[in-house]
Amino acid sequence: MSLKYKFYKAQKIIVDLDPTGRRCLDRICRDVQAAEVDLQNAARPLLEICNNRCEGLCCRNIDPDSLISLGDMVYVLALDADVSADVQKALKKEKPFFTRNCIFLKKGVGPCIFRWDVRPEICITSFCFSETNIRKETARVKRRFFRLRWYIAFRKSGVFRYFLSPHRKSRNRE
């Protein structure tokens, strides 16, 4: 699957959702975003090292297509529709094979075109240095993305509408 395919598929998924489905997606994406913000705050020292020492080395010599999933595209576009034009521009640089740098770096060197609080899963959960003190936050982000991928896969079945319904009574409450 190419990034272009993922981008257009993500747009279609978002547009095709009915109002209830869109509310479910927004709720799941806001949960992911909150987890990302917590991780960003907990990882501040590591991110400073990334910016000052490595200067974004992890964004170079990569294959973005293998790192960015359909779920990541849905997440980014659902929470930041304004980035759509920048993504389309970047996709014009997409090559079918190994690329030197991530195509989502502004001017090929950075910073990233995605907002700091709305990043693809691998981009936010990967660090060059020891991440022992942020394991809990990283795991939380990964669980939220897992939930988003499940929602995307089963959105038409209505399963998530039941589980995400704010009016659903918990077994413990009865």
C-alpha atoms as a printed R data frame, in Angstrom:
    type eleno elety resid chain resno       x      y      z
1   ATOM     1    CA   MET     A     1   0.000  0.000  0.000
2   ATOM     2    CA   SER     A     2   1.482  3.373 -0.921
3   ATOM     3    CA   LEU     A     3   1.182  6.549  1.100
4   ATOM     4    CA   LYS     A     4  -0.970  8.053 -1.650
5   ATOM     5    CA   TYR     A     5  -3.395  5.152 -1.371
6   ATOM     6    CA   LYS     A     6  -3.472  5.490  2.432
7   ATOM     7    CA   PHE     A     7  -4.071  9.227  2.160
8   ATOM     8    CA   TYR     A     8  -6.992  8.943 -0.260
9   ATOM     9    CA   LYS     A     9  -8.444  5.935  1.582
10  ATOM    10    CA   ALA     A    10  -8.258  7.868  4.877
11  ATOM    11    CA   GLN     A    11 -10.075 10.812  3.320
12  ATOM    12    CA   LYS     A    12 -12.769  8.473  2.013
13  ATOM    13    CA   ILE     A    13 -13.192  6.769  5.387
14  ATOM    14    CA   ILE     A    14 -13.675 10.122  7.121
15  ATOM    15    CA   VAL     A    15 -16.095 11.491  4.502
16  ATOM    16    CA   ASP     A    16 -18.157  8.297  4.418
17  ATOM    17    CA   LEU     A    17 -18.802  8.253  8.178
18  ATOM    18    CA   ASP     A    18 -22.283  9.155  9.323
19  ATOM    19    CA   PRO     A    19 -22.567 11.682 12.194
20  ATOM    20    CA   THR     A    20 -22.502  8.977 14.876
21  ATOM    21    CA   GLY     A    21 -19.487  7.319 13.287
22  ATOM    22    CA   ARG     A    22 -17.735 10.665 13.030
23  ATOM    23    CA   ARG     A    23 -18.359 11.342 16.727
24  ATOM    24    CA   CYS     A    24 -16.893  7.918 17.569
25  ATOM    25    CA   LEU     A    25 -13.848  8.612 15.406
26  ATOM    26    CA   ASP     A    26 -13.367 12.057 16.946
27  ATOM    27    CA   ARG     A    27 -13.594 10.622 20.442
28  ATOM    28    CA   ILE     A    28 -11.043  7.904 19.704
29  ATOM    29    CA   CYS     A    29  -8.705 10.388 18.002
30  ATOM    30    CA   ARG     A    30  -8.957 12.815 20.940
31  ATOM    31    CA   ASP     A    31  -7.982  9.947 23.260
32  ATOM    32    CA   VAL     A    32  -4.948  9.238 21.067
33  ATOM    33    CA   GLN     A    33  -4.073 12.930 21.045
34  ATOM    34    CA   ALA     A    34  -4.316 13.205 24.832
35  ATOM    35    CA   ALA     A    35  -2.019 10.195 25.185
36  ATOM    36    CA   GLU     A    36   0.421 11.771 22.708
37  ATOM    37    CA   VAL     A    37   0.483 15.037 24.648
38  ATOM    38    CA   ASP     A    38   1.191 13.137 27.881
39  ATOM    39    CA   LEU     A    39   4.008 11.263 26.149
40  ATOM    40    CA   GLN     A    40   5.436 14.471 24.697
41  ATOM    41    CA   ASN     A    41   5.455 16.050 28.145
42  ATOM    42    CA   ALA     A    42   7.045 13.012 29.799
43  ATOM    43    CA   ALA     A    43   9.614 12.680 27.003
44  ATOM    44    CA   ARG     A    44  10.627 16.340 26.906
45  ATOM    45    CA   PRO     A    45  14.308 15.644 27.794
46  ATOM    46    CA   LEU     A    46  14.535 12.958 25.088
47  ATOM    47    CA   LEU     A    47  12.907 15.223 22.524
48  ATOM    48    CA   GLU     A    48  15.396 17.988 23.337
49  ATOM    49    CA   ILE     A    49  18.221 15.530 22.656
50  ATOM    50    CA   CYS     A    50  16.519 14.591 19.377
51  ATOM    51    CA   ASN     A    51  16.285 18.222 18.324
52  ATOM    52    CA   ASN     A    52  19.704 19.361 19.531
53  ATOM    53    CA   ARG     A    53  22.017 16.371 19.014
54  ATOM    54    CA   CYS     A    54  20.452 14.094 16.426
55  ATOM    55    CA   GLU     A    55  18.598 16.839 14.573
56  ATOM    56    CA   GLY     A    56  15.900 14.404 13.515
57  ATOM    57    CA   LEU     A    57  18.153 11.543 12.424
58  ATOM    58    CA   CYS     A    58  15.246  9.099 12.830
59  ATOM    59    CA   CYS     A    59  13.394 10.984 10.068
60  ATOM    60    CA   ARG     A    60  16.199 10.325  7.604
61  ATOM    61    CA   ASN     A    61  16.994  7.203  5.631
62  ATOM    62    CA   ILE     A    62  13.555  5.701  6.142
63  ATOM    63    CA   ASP     A    63  10.687  4.264  4.162
64  ATOM    64    CA   PRO     A    64   7.700  6.349  5.310
65  ATOM    65    CA   ASP     A    65   5.249  3.978  3.642
66  ATOM    66    CA   SER     A    66   6.271  1.183  5.994
67  ATOM    67    CA   LEU     A    67   6.072  3.469  9.032
68  ATOM    68    CA   ILE     A    68   2.845  5.361  8.431
69  ATOM    69    CA   SER     A    69  -0.307  3.255  8.444
70  ATOM    70    CA   LEU     A    70  -3.819  3.885  7.210
71  ATOM    71    CA   GLY     A    71  -4.791  4.444 10.849
72  ATOM    72    CA   ASP     A    72  -2.121  7.125 11.188
73  ATOM    73    CA   MET     A    73  -3.465  8.902  8.103
74  ATOM    74    CA   VAL     A    74  -7.041  8.747  9.397
75  ATOM    75    CA   TYR     A    75  -5.881 10.104 12.746
76  ATOM    76    CA   VAL     A    76  -3.884 12.994 11.284
77  ATOM    77    CA   LEU     A    77  -6.590 14.019  8.803
78  ATOM    78    CA   ALA     A    78  -9.442 13.654 11.301
79  ATOM    79    CA   LEU     A    79  -7.808 16.026 13.788
80  ATOM    80    CA   ASP     A    80  -6.033 18.379 11.397
81  ATOM    81    CA   ALA     A    81  -7.822 18.694  8.060
82  ATOM    82    CA   ASP     A    82  -5.675 21.751  7.255
83  ATOM    83    CA   VAL     A    83  -2.597 19.543  6.805
84  ATOM    84    CA   SER     A    84  -4.249 17.838  3.831
85  ATOM    85    CA   ALA     A    85  -2.798 20.248  1.242
86  ATOM    86    CA   ASP     A    86   0.717 19.849  2.685
87  ATOM    87    CA   VAL     A    87   0.376 16.058  2.641
88  ATOM    88    CA   GLN     A    88  -0.741 16.125 -1.010
89  ATOM    89    CA   LYS     A    89   2.245 18.295 -1.886
90  ATOM    90    CA   ALA     A    90   4.590 15.927 -0.056
91  ATOM    91    CA   LEU     A    91   3.065 12.890 -1.751
92  ATOM    92    CA   LYS     A    92   4.207 14.248 -5.109
93  ATOM    93    CA   LYS     A    93   7.748 13.454 -3.885
94  ATOM    94    CA   GLU     A    94   6.859  9.888 -2.927
95  ATOM    95    CA   LYS     A    95   9.070  7.314 -4.603
96  ATOM    96    CA   PRO     A    96   8.149  3.656 -4.914
97  ATOM    97    CA   PHE     A    97  11.400  2.549 -3.300
98  ATOM    98    CA   PHE     A    98  13.703  3.642 -0.476
99  ATOM    99    CA   THR     A    99  13.842  7.399  0.036
100 ATOM   100    CA   ARG     A   100  16.554  9.423  1.626
101 ATOM   101    CA   ASN     A   101  14.427 11.460  4.015
102 ATOM   102    CA   CYS     A   102  10.849 11.393  5.193
103 ATOM   103    CA   ILE     A   103   8.717 13.185  2.617
104 ATOM   104    CA   PHE     A   104   6.805 14.892  5.407
105 ATOM   105    CA   LEU     A   105   9.749 17.067  6.449
106 ATOM   106    CA   LYS     A   106   9.362 20.689  5.383
107 ATOM   107    CA   LYS     A   107  11.903 21.482  2.668
108 ATOM   108    CA   GLY     A   108  13.301 17.965  3.101
109 ATOM   109    CA   VAL     A   109  15.032 18.775  6.392
110 ATOM   110    CA   GLY     A   110  12.307 19.637  8.858
111 ATOM   111    CA   PRO     A   111  10.433 20.337 10.907
112 ATOM   112    CA   CYS     A   112   7.663 17.822 10.323
113 ATOM   113    CA   ILE     A   113   4.513 19.037  8.557
114 ATOM   114    CA   PHE     A   114   2.357 17.309 11.176
115 ATOM   115    CA   ARG     A   115   1.413 19.206 14.322
116 ATOM   116    CA   TRP     A   116   3.416 18.306 17.419
117 ATOM   117    CA   ASP     A   117   0.289 16.894 19.088
118 ATOM   118    CA   VAL     A   118  -0.985 14.938 16.058
119 ATOM   119    CA   ARG     A   119   1.783 12.619 14.867
120 ATOM   120    CA   PRO     A   120   1.781  9.092 13.426
121 ATOM   121    CA   GLU     A   121   2.321  6.316 15.974
122 ATOM   122    CA   ILE     A   122   5.897  5.340 15.073
123 ATOM   123    CA   CYS     A   123   6.963  8.983 14.874
124 ATOM   124    CA   ILE     A   124   5.795  9.679 18.418
125 ATOM   125    CA   THR     A   125   6.740  6.410 20.129
126 ATOM   126    CA   SER     A   126  10.279  5.880 18.783
127 ATOM   127    CA   PHE     A   127  13.322  7.342 20.486
128 ATOM   128    CA   CYS     A   128  17.061  6.936 19.936
129 ATOM   129    CA   PHE     A   129  17.845  6.834 23.651
130 ATOM   130    CA   SER     A   130  16.710  4.920 26.723
131 ATOM   131    CA   GLU     A   131  12.986  5.244 27.154
132 ATOM   132    CA   THR     A   132  12.597  3.359 30.415
133 ATOM   133    CA   ASN     A   133  11.062  6.333 32.213
134 ATOM   134    CA   ILE     A   134   8.322  6.788 29.582
135 ATOM   135    CA   ARG     A   135   7.199  3.194 29.059
136 ATOM   136    CA   LYS     A   136   3.786  3.786 30.605
137 ATOM   137    CA   GLU     A   137   3.053  6.787 28.381
138 ATOM   138    CA   THR     A   138   4.365  5.012 25.278
139 ATOM   139    CA   ALA     A   139   2.214  1.954 25.976
140 ATOM   140    CA   ARG     A   140  -0.833  4.185 26.434
141 ATOM   141    CA   VAL     A   141  -0.278  5.802 23.019
142 ATOM   142    CA   LYS     A   142   0.144  2.384 21.396
143 ATOM   143    CA   ARG     A   143  -3.065  1.082 23.011
144 ATOM   144    CA   ARG     A   144  -5.000  4.113 21.783
145 ATOM   145    CA   PHE     A   145  -3.696  3.635 18.237
146 ATOM   146    CA   PHE     A   146  -4.644 -0.044 18.434
147 ATOM   147    CA   ARG     A   147  -8.171  0.994 19.374
148 ATOM   148    CA   LEU     A   148  -8.238  3.410 16.412
149 ATOM   149    CA   ARG     A   149  -7.114  0.676 13.995
150 ATOM   150    CA   TRP     A   150  -9.873 -1.602 15.323
151 ATOM   151    CA   TYR     A   151 -12.431  1.142 14.869
152 ATOM   152    CA   ILE     A   152 -11.352  1.673 11.272
153 ATOM   153    CA   ALA     A   153 -11.527 -2.055 10.561
154 ATOM   154    CA   PHE     A   154 -14.937 -2.572 12.166
155 ATOM   155    CA   ARG     A   155 -16.581  0.832 11.742
156 ATOM   156    CA   LYS     A   156 -19.376 -0.483  9.539
157 ATOM   157    CA   SER     A   157 -20.409 -3.200 11.962
158 ATOM   158    CA   GLY     A   158 -21.627 -0.804 14.645
159 ATOM   159    CA   VAL     A   159 -19.714 -2.670 17.360
160 ATOM   160    CA   PHE     A   160 -17.857  0.429 18.471
161 ATOM   161    CA   ARG     A   161 -20.964  2.552 18.631
162 ATOM   162    CA   TYR     A   162 -22.253  0.308 21.385
163 ATOM   163    CA   PHE     A   163 -19.010  0.298 23.364
164 ATOM   164    CA   LEU     A   164 -18.391  4.018 22.921
165 ATOM   165    CA   SER     A   165 -21.916  5.088 23.694
166 ATOM   166    CA   PRO     A   166 -21.892  7.519 26.630
167 ATOM   167    CA   HIS     A   167 -25.326  6.209 27.632
168 ATOM   168    CA   ARG     A   168 -24.242  2.572 27.893
169 ATOM   169    CA   LYS     A   169 -24.542  1.290 31.436
170 ATOM   170    CA   SER     A   170 -21.592 -0.487 32.878
171 ATOM   171    CA   ARG     A   171 -22.125 -3.883 34.506
172 ATOM   172    CA   ASN     A   172 -20.538 -2.487 37.646
173 ATOM   173    CA   ARG     A   173 -23.081  0.303 37.910
174 ATOM   174    CA   GLU     A   174 -26.112 -1.958 37.906
